[in-house]
Short mmCIF file of C-alpha atoms in Angstrom, two decimals:
data_model
loop_
_atom_site.label_atom_id
_atom_site.label_comp_id
_atom_site.label_asym_id
_atom_site.label_seq_id
_atom_site.Cartn_x
_atom_site.Cartn_y
_atom_site.Cartn_z
CA MET A 1 26.29 9.19 -25.42
CA LYS A 2 28.60 7.36 -23.01
CA LYS A 3 29.29 3.77 -24.05
CA LEU A 4 32.29 1.45 -23.97
CA ILE A 5 32.29 0.81 -27.71
CA ASN A 6 34.45 1.29 -30.77
CA LYS A 7 32.65 2.23 -33.97
CA PRO A 8 28.86 2.01 -33.57
CA GLU A 9 28.52 0.21 -36.90
CA ASN A 10 30.77 -2.60 -35.62
CA TYR A 11 29.05 -2.96 -32.27
CA VAL A 12 27.02 -6.13 -32.86
CA ASP A 13 29.77 -8.05 -34.65
CA GLU A 14 32.35 -7.16 -32.00
CA VAL A 15 30.02 -8.21 -29.17
CA LEU A 16 29.39 -11.55 -30.88
CA ALA A 17 33.13 -12.04 -31.25
CA GLY A 18 33.52 -11.21 -27.56
CA MET A 19 30.88 -13.75 -26.58
CA GLN A 20 32.69 -16.43 -28.56
CA ALA A 21 36.03 -15.43 -27.03
CA ALA A 22 34.62 -15.57 -23.51
CA HIS A 23 32.61 -18.77 -23.93
CA PRO A 24 34.09 -20.83 -26.80
CA ASP A 25 32.56 -23.98 -25.33
CA ALA A 26 29.08 -22.43 -25.60
CA TYR A 27 29.01 -20.03 -28.56
CA GLN A 28 30.41 -19.99 -32.09
CA VAL A 29 29.86 -17.26 -34.65
CA GLY A 30 28.87 -18.65 -38.05
CA GLY A 31 27.03 -18.07 -41.26
CA ALA A 32 28.05 -16.24 -44.40
CA THR A 33 27.34 -12.86 -42.80
CA GLY A 34 28.65 -13.77 -39.35
CA ARG A 35 25.21 -13.10 -37.93
CA MET A 36 24.42 -16.59 -36.67
CA LEU A 37 25.44 -17.70 -33.21
CA HIS A 38 25.30 -21.44 -32.59
CA ARG A 39 26.46 -24.26 -30.38
CA PRO A 40 30.02 -25.44 -31.12
CA GLU A 41 28.61 -28.69 -32.52
CA ALA A 42 25.13 -29.62 -33.66
CA VAL A 43 23.33 -32.12 -31.42
CA THR A 44 22.09 -35.19 -33.25
CA GLY A 45 19.01 -37.26 -32.51
CA LYS A 46 16.67 -34.46 -31.45
CA VAL A 47 14.46 -31.68 -32.77
CA GLY A 48 16.39 -28.47 -33.41
CA VAL A 49 15.29 -25.28 -31.64
CA VAL A 50 16.25 -21.87 -32.99
CA SER A 51 15.31 -18.24 -32.64
CA GLY A 52 16.38 -14.83 -33.83
CA GLY A 53 15.79 -11.16 -33.34
CA GLY A 54 17.29 -7.75 -32.94
CA PHE A 55 20.38 -7.28 -30.78
CA GLY A 56 20.41 -5.22 -27.60
CA HIS A 57 18.37 -7.58 -25.41
CA ILE A 58 21.09 -9.97 -24.15
CA PRO A 59 20.58 -12.64 -22.92
CA VAL A 60 17.55 -12.63 -25.27
CA PHE A 61 17.88 -13.92 -27.91
CA ALA A 62 21.33 -15.26 -28.66
CA GLY A 63 22.45 -15.71 -25.06
CA TYR A 64 20.08 -18.65 -24.58
CA ILE A 65 22.04 -21.10 -26.72
CA GLY A 66 22.98 -24.24 -24.83
CA ASP A 67 21.90 -27.59 -23.45
CA GLY A 68 18.13 -27.67 -23.02
CA LEU A 69 17.76 -24.32 -24.76
CA LEU A 70 18.49 -23.06 -28.31
CA ASP A 71 20.76 -24.70 -30.85
CA ALA A 72 21.30 -21.55 -32.93
CA CYS A 73 20.11 -17.98 -33.24
CA ALA A 74 19.99 -15.35 -35.98
CA VAL A 75 21.19 -11.92 -34.89
CA GLY A 76 20.06 -8.56 -36.26
CA ASP A 77 21.33 -5.05 -35.68
CA VAL A 78 20.32 -3.35 -32.43
CA PHE A 79 16.51 -3.42 -32.19
CA ALA A 80 16.26 -4.57 -35.83
CA SER A 81 15.23 -7.93 -37.22
CA PRO A 82 17.87 -10.16 -38.80
CA ASP A 83 17.38 -10.78 -42.48
CA MET A 84 16.25 -14.14 -43.79
CA ASN A 85 19.73 -15.54 -44.47
CA PRO A 86 21.02 -16.06 -40.90
CA MET A 87 17.57 -17.38 -39.97
CA LEU A 88 17.84 -19.99 -42.71
CA GLU A 89 21.42 -20.78 -41.69
CA SER A 90 20.26 -21.28 -38.10
CA ILE A 91 17.57 -23.70 -39.23
CA GLN A 92 20.03 -25.59 -41.43
CA PHE A 93 22.56 -25.87 -38.59
CA ALA A 94 19.98 -27.10 -36.07
CA ASP A 95 18.33 -29.63 -38.38
CA GLN A 96 19.58 -33.14 -37.68
CA GLY A 97 16.79 -34.98 -39.43
CA LYS A 98 14.08 -34.48 -36.78
CA GLY A 99 12.83 -31.07 -37.87
CA VAL A 100 13.27 -27.62 -36.36
CA LEU A 101 11.08 -25.41 -34.19
CA CYS A 102 11.56 -21.64 -34.44
CA VAL A 103 10.60 -19.60 -31.36
CA VAL A 104 9.78 -16.12 -32.67
CA GLY A 105 8.90 -12.85 -30.97
CA ASN A 106 5.79 -11.15 -32.30
CA TYR A 107 7.44 -8.43 -34.38
CA GLY A 108 6.68 -7.87 -38.06
CA GLY A 109 10.21 -8.23 -39.40
CA ASP A 110 10.99 -11.32 -37.33
CA ARG A 111 7.77 -13.05 -38.39
CA MET A 112 8.13 -12.17 -42.07
CA ASN A 113 11.76 -13.25 -42.30
CA PHE A 114 11.20 -16.49 -40.40
CA ASP A 115 8.25 -17.24 -42.70
CA MET A 116 10.58 -16.95 -45.68
CA ALA A 117 13.36 -18.89 -43.96
CA CYS A 118 11.02 -21.76 -43.13
CA GLU A 119 9.72 -21.85 -46.71
CA MET A 120 13.28 -21.92 -48.06
CA ALA A 121 14.24 -24.66 -45.61
CA GLU A 122 11.31 -26.81 -46.64
CA MET A 123 12.45 -26.55 -50.27
CA ASP A 124 15.50 -28.50 -49.04
CA ASP A 125 13.27 -31.03 -47.26
CA VAL A 126 13.80 -29.54 -43.79
CA VAL A 127 10.58 -29.47 -41.77
CA ALA A 128 10.50 -26.15 -39.91
CA ARG A 129 7.67 -24.88 -37.71
CA LYS A 130 7.13 -21.64 -35.78
CA VAL A 131 5.67 -20.68 -32.41
CA ILE A 132 5.01 -16.97 -31.95
CA VAL A 133 5.52 -15.43 -28.51
CA SER A 134 3.11 -12.54 -27.82
CA ASP A 135 2.98 -12.08 -24.05
CA ASP A 136 2.89 -8.29 -23.47
CA VAL A 137 -0.57 -7.54 -22.05
CA ALA A 138 0.03 -3.79 -22.36
CA ALA A 139 0.34 -3.95 -26.14
CA ALA A 140 -3.26 -5.04 -26.88
CA GLY A 141 -6.36 -6.33 -25.13
CA PRO A 142 -7.37 -10.00 -24.85
CA ASP A 143 -9.59 -9.71 -27.93
CA GLU A 144 -6.54 -8.67 -29.98
CA ALA A 145 -3.92 -10.87 -28.32
CA GLU A 146 -2.34 -11.66 -31.69
CA LYS A 147 -1.12 -8.03 -31.79
CA ARG A 148 0.81 -8.27 -28.54
CA ARG A 149 4.57 -7.88 -28.50
CA GLY A 150 6.82 -10.74 -27.51
CA VAL A 151 8.85 -9.69 -24.48
CA ALA A 152 10.30 -11.53 -21.47
CA GLY A 153 7.86 -14.42 -21.84
CA PHE A 154 10.30 -15.59 -24.50
CA VAL A 155 12.57 -16.80 -21.66
CA PHE A 156 10.07 -19.36 -20.35
CA VAL A 157 8.83 -20.37 -23.81
CA THR A 158 12.37 -20.98 -25.08
CA LYS A 159 13.22 -22.96 -21.96
CA ILE A 160 10.22 -25.24 -22.49
CA ALA A 161 10.94 -25.72 -26.20
CA GLY A 162 14.57 -26.58 -25.51
CA ALA A 163 13.71 -28.95 -22.68
CA ALA A 164 11.07 -30.77 -24.72
CA ALA A 165 13.52 -31.23 -27.60
CA ALA A 166 16.28 -32.41 -25.25
CA LYS A 167 13.84 -34.94 -23.79
CA GLY A 168 13.53 -36.52 -27.24
CA GLN A 169 10.01 -35.40 -28.07
CA SER A 170 8.93 -35.34 -31.72
CA LEU A 171 8.55 -32.09 -33.64
CA ASP A 172 4.76 -32.29 -33.26
CA GLU A 173 5.13 -32.76 -29.50
CA VAL A 174 7.70 -29.98 -29.11
CA GLU A 175 5.52 -27.60 -31.14
CA THR A 176 2.39 -28.46 -29.14
CA VAL A 177 3.90 -27.97 -25.68
CA THR A 178 5.76 -24.83 -26.77
CA GLN A 179 2.55 -23.35 -28.15
CA ARG A 180 0.81 -24.16 -24.87
CA ALA A 181 3.55 -22.30 -23.01
CA ALA A 182 3.16 -19.30 -25.31
CA ASP A 183 -0.61 -19.35 -24.75
CA ASN A 184 -0.14 -19.41 -20.97
CA VAL A 185 2.48 -16.71 -20.45
CA ARG A 186 1.78 -13.05 -19.69
CA SER A 187 4.13 -10.09 -19.12
CA VAL A 188 4.04 -6.38 -18.39
CA GLY A 189 6.82 -3.90 -17.70
CA VAL A 190 7.60 -0.46 -16.35
CA ALA A 191 10.28 1.84 -17.77
CA LEU A 192 12.04 4.50 -15.72
CA SER A 193 14.53 5.75 -18.33
CA SER A 194 15.42 5.45 -21.98
CA CYS A 195 18.27 3.61 -23.62
CA THR A 196 20.58 4.74 -26.42
CA VAL A 197 21.01 2.69 -29.59
CA PRO A 198 24.71 3.01 -30.49
CA GLN A 199 24.13 3.98 -34.11
CA ALA A 200 21.49 6.56 -33.12
CA GLY A 201 23.74 8.20 -30.54
CA LYS A 202 20.88 9.72 -28.52
CA PRO A 203 18.16 8.45 -26.18
CA THR A 204 15.32 6.59 -27.87
CA PHE A 205 12.71 8.63 -25.97
CA GLU A 206 12.50 11.29 -23.27
CA ILE A 207 11.08 10.70 -19.80
CA ALA A 208 11.41 13.02 -16.81
CA GLU A 209 13.47 12.04 -13.76
CA ASP A 210 10.34 11.76 -11.63
CA GLU A 211 8.25 9.82 -14.19
CA MET A 212 7.65 6.18 -15.09
CA GLU A 213 5.78 4.53 -17.95
CA ILE A 214 3.73 1.39 -17.38
CA GLY A 215 3.65 -1.03 -20.29
CA MET A 216 6.46 0.45 -22.38
CA GLY A 217 7.90 -1.96 -24.93
CA ILE A 218 11.49 -3.16 -24.93
CA HIS A 219 12.31 -0.95 -27.94
CA GLY A 220 10.77 2.14 -26.37
CA GLU A 221 7.28 1.58 -27.79
CA PRO A 222 4.63 3.61 -25.91
CA GLY A 223 3.05 2.07 -22.85
CA VAL A 224 -0.45 2.43 -21.46
CA ARG A 225 0.19 5.15 -18.89
CA ARG A 226 2.89 7.66 -18.00
CA GLY A 227 2.86 9.25 -14.57
CA LYS A 228 4.84 10.16 -11.50
CA LEU A 229 7.14 7.51 -10.05
CA ARG A 230 5.52 5.83 -7.06
CA PRO A 231 6.70 3.44 -4.31
CA VAL A 232 7.69 0.02 -5.62
CA ASP A 233 4.79 -1.80 -3.92
CA GLU A 234 2.29 0.44 -5.72
CA VAL A 235 4.05 -0.01 -9.06
CA THR A 236 4.17 -3.78 -8.59
CA ASP A 237 0.50 -3.87 -7.59
CA GLU A 238 -0.48 -2.07 -10.79
CA MET A 239 1.45 -4.57 -12.92
CA ILE A 240 0.08 -7.59 -11.02
CA ASP A 241 -3.44 -6.19 -11.38
CA MET A 242 -2.97 -5.98 -15.16
CA LEU A 243 -1.64 -9.53 -15.36
CA LEU A 244 -4.40 -11.04 -13.22
CA ALA A 245 -7.12 -9.13 -15.05
CA ASP A 246 -5.89 -10.61 -18.32
CA LYS A 247 -5.49 -14.19 -17.06
CA PRO A 248 -6.91 -14.76 -13.57
CA ILE A 249 -5.32 -17.04 -11.04
CA GLY A 250 -7.49 -19.40 -9.02
CA LYS A 251 -6.89 -21.08 -5.67
CA GLY A 252 -4.41 -23.92 -6.10
CA SER A 253 -2.92 -22.54 -9.33
CA ARG A 254 0.78 -23.11 -9.88
CA VAL A 255 2.86 -20.50 -11.67
CA ALA A 256 6.42 -19.68 -12.66
CA VAL A 257 7.38 -16.04 -12.14
CA LEU A 258 10.13 -13.97 -13.73
CA ILE A 259 11.10 -10.58 -12.31
CA ASN A 260 13.24 -9.22 -15.10
CA GLY A 261 15.56 -6.23 -15.14
CA LEU A 262 15.69 -4.14 -18.30
CA GLY A 263 19.42 -3.46 -18.02
CA ALA A 264 20.12 -0.63 -15.57
CA THR A 265 17.98 -1.38 -12.52
CA PRO A 266 19.89 -2.80 -9.53
CA ILE A 267 19.17 -6.40 -8.60
CA GLU A 268 18.24 -5.19 -5.11
CA GLU A 269 15.25 -3.35 -6.57
CA LEU A 270 14.18 -6.44 -8.50
CA TYR A 271 14.01 -8.34 -5.20
CA LEU A 272 11.69 -5.65 -3.87
CA VAL A 273 9.42 -6.27 -6.86
CA PHE A 274 9.57 -10.03 -6.30
CA GLY A 275 8.70 -9.74 -2.62
CA ARG A 276 5.55 -7.76 -3.35
CA ALA A 277 4.60 -9.91 -6.36
CA LYS A 278 4.93 -13.08 -4.26
CA THR A 279 2.66 -11.64 -1.57
CA ARG A 280 0.05 -10.66 -4.15
CA LEU A 281 0.10 -13.94 -6.07
CA GLU A 282 -0.10 -16.07 -2.94
CA ALA A 283 -2.98 -13.95 -1.68
CA ALA A 284 -4.75 -14.71 -4.96
CA GLY A 285 -4.37 -18.43 -4.26
CA ALA A 286 -1.36 -19.26 -6.40
CA GLU A 287 1.70 -21.30 -5.51
CA ILE A 288 4.96 -20.10 -7.04
CA ALA A 289 6.53 -23.33 -8.26
CA MET A 290 9.57 -21.59 -9.77
CA HIS A 291 10.93 -18.07 -9.87
CA LEU A 292 13.71 -16.17 -11.60
CA VAL A 293 15.02 -12.74 -10.54
CA GLY A 294 17.60 -10.94 -12.65
CA ASN A 295 18.43 -9.57 -16.08
CA TYR A 296 16.97 -12.16 -18.46
CA ALA A 297 15.59 -9.94 -21.28
CA THR A 298 17.16 -6.49 -21.37
CA SER A 299 16.81 -3.30 -23.37
CA MET A 300 20.36 -1.94 -23.49
CA GLU A 301 20.72 0.36 -20.45
CA MET A 302 17.04 1.09 -19.94
CA ALA A 303 16.04 1.31 -16.28
CA GLY A 304 12.93 -0.58 -15.25
CA ALA A 305 11.58 -4.05 -14.78
CA SER A 306 9.01 -6.50 -16.07
CA ILE A 307 6.94 -9.21 -14.45
CA THR A 308 6.18 -12.44 -16.33
CA ILE A 309 3.78 -15.13 -15.13
CA LEU A 310 3.65 -18.58 -16.73
CA HIS A 311 0.54 -20.55 -15.76
CA LEU A 312 1.66 -24.15 -15.28
CA ASP A 313 0.33 -27.62 -15.81
CA ASP A 314 2.28 -30.74 -14.86
CA GLU A 315 4.17 -30.98 -18.16
CA LEU A 316 5.01 -27.28 -18.38
CA GLU A 317 6.27 -27.33 -14.80
CA ALA A 318 8.52 -30.32 -15.43
CA LEU A 319 9.97 -28.76 -18.56
CA VAL A 320 10.52 -25.27 -17.17
CA LYS A 321 12.35 -26.84 -14.21
CA ALA A 322 14.41 -29.26 -16.34
CA PRO A 323 18.20 -28.83 -16.33
CA ALA A 324 19.68 -26.33 -18.76
CA ASN A 325 23.17 -25.06 -19.31
CA CYS A 326 24.39 -21.85 -20.87
CA PRO A 327 26.39 -18.90 -19.53
CA PHE A 328 23.24 -16.87 -18.88
CA TRP A 329 20.84 -19.48 -17.47
CA LYS A 330 20.70 -19.07 -13.69
CA VAL A 331 17.94 -20.54 -11.53
#
């Protein structure tokens, strides 16, 4: 294992301290366990928006704290859910009397612990709701969509939740539009290599130098097909075919597209994916109203990429394009 770290058991806490040191105007470490990252000051007069999840996916989850995004985030160990306490602390920090929406990836530990955190918050008269993000079409078919993993679709869903709250919408309104975003987002990825969790000290899985795996999860969960690496246009076509089969695009549709790097793939290669994806989507009749290309939801140093499509209506488009400000938000 080659990593620029100190002791593996201190990795997460030291990275959080480094984020605060680099961006003190954006991030503050808080909570009794030091596993909550939050804005330097709570923002009054709006619905709070929080999230939480395992570390190792920066900017997801904690990197997206800022104006028009999250107010606070609970942080777990690498690829492990936070416990209930920093989740509850995040809700308490973000609550300014208007209620709190929790944007949660569809993983068992995250869901269970946010359920408990919301129940505990409501015992203190804090209204807390949840929207579950489950956008990975490779994880389950349309008839079992509730079993799908939450992956890079979190980026768009969080952006819409934060923008709706910043606009002054009520908790009911923020929840409704955020749920609509979650219902209209689809993702699929391809992995070319493994990553190494610091405390494990060895690759999470083995894959040959000339192989790729379509649909692999961001923690190394199995995909739908492993085979020989092929030219990028062919790989992109396979992913676009999966996305369009799950939620077709009609003539005149408007979409937002994210071409996301998993951590080790050069940006140049992501632009190759975007070029082919744009050609395919426009040929299907869609207009790309917004696009992002870069590392927005990573998996340590895994090589590979994912494609996310958000199907837009007028409100979703306005919110996903609304101004936002944090060190990682780049449009």
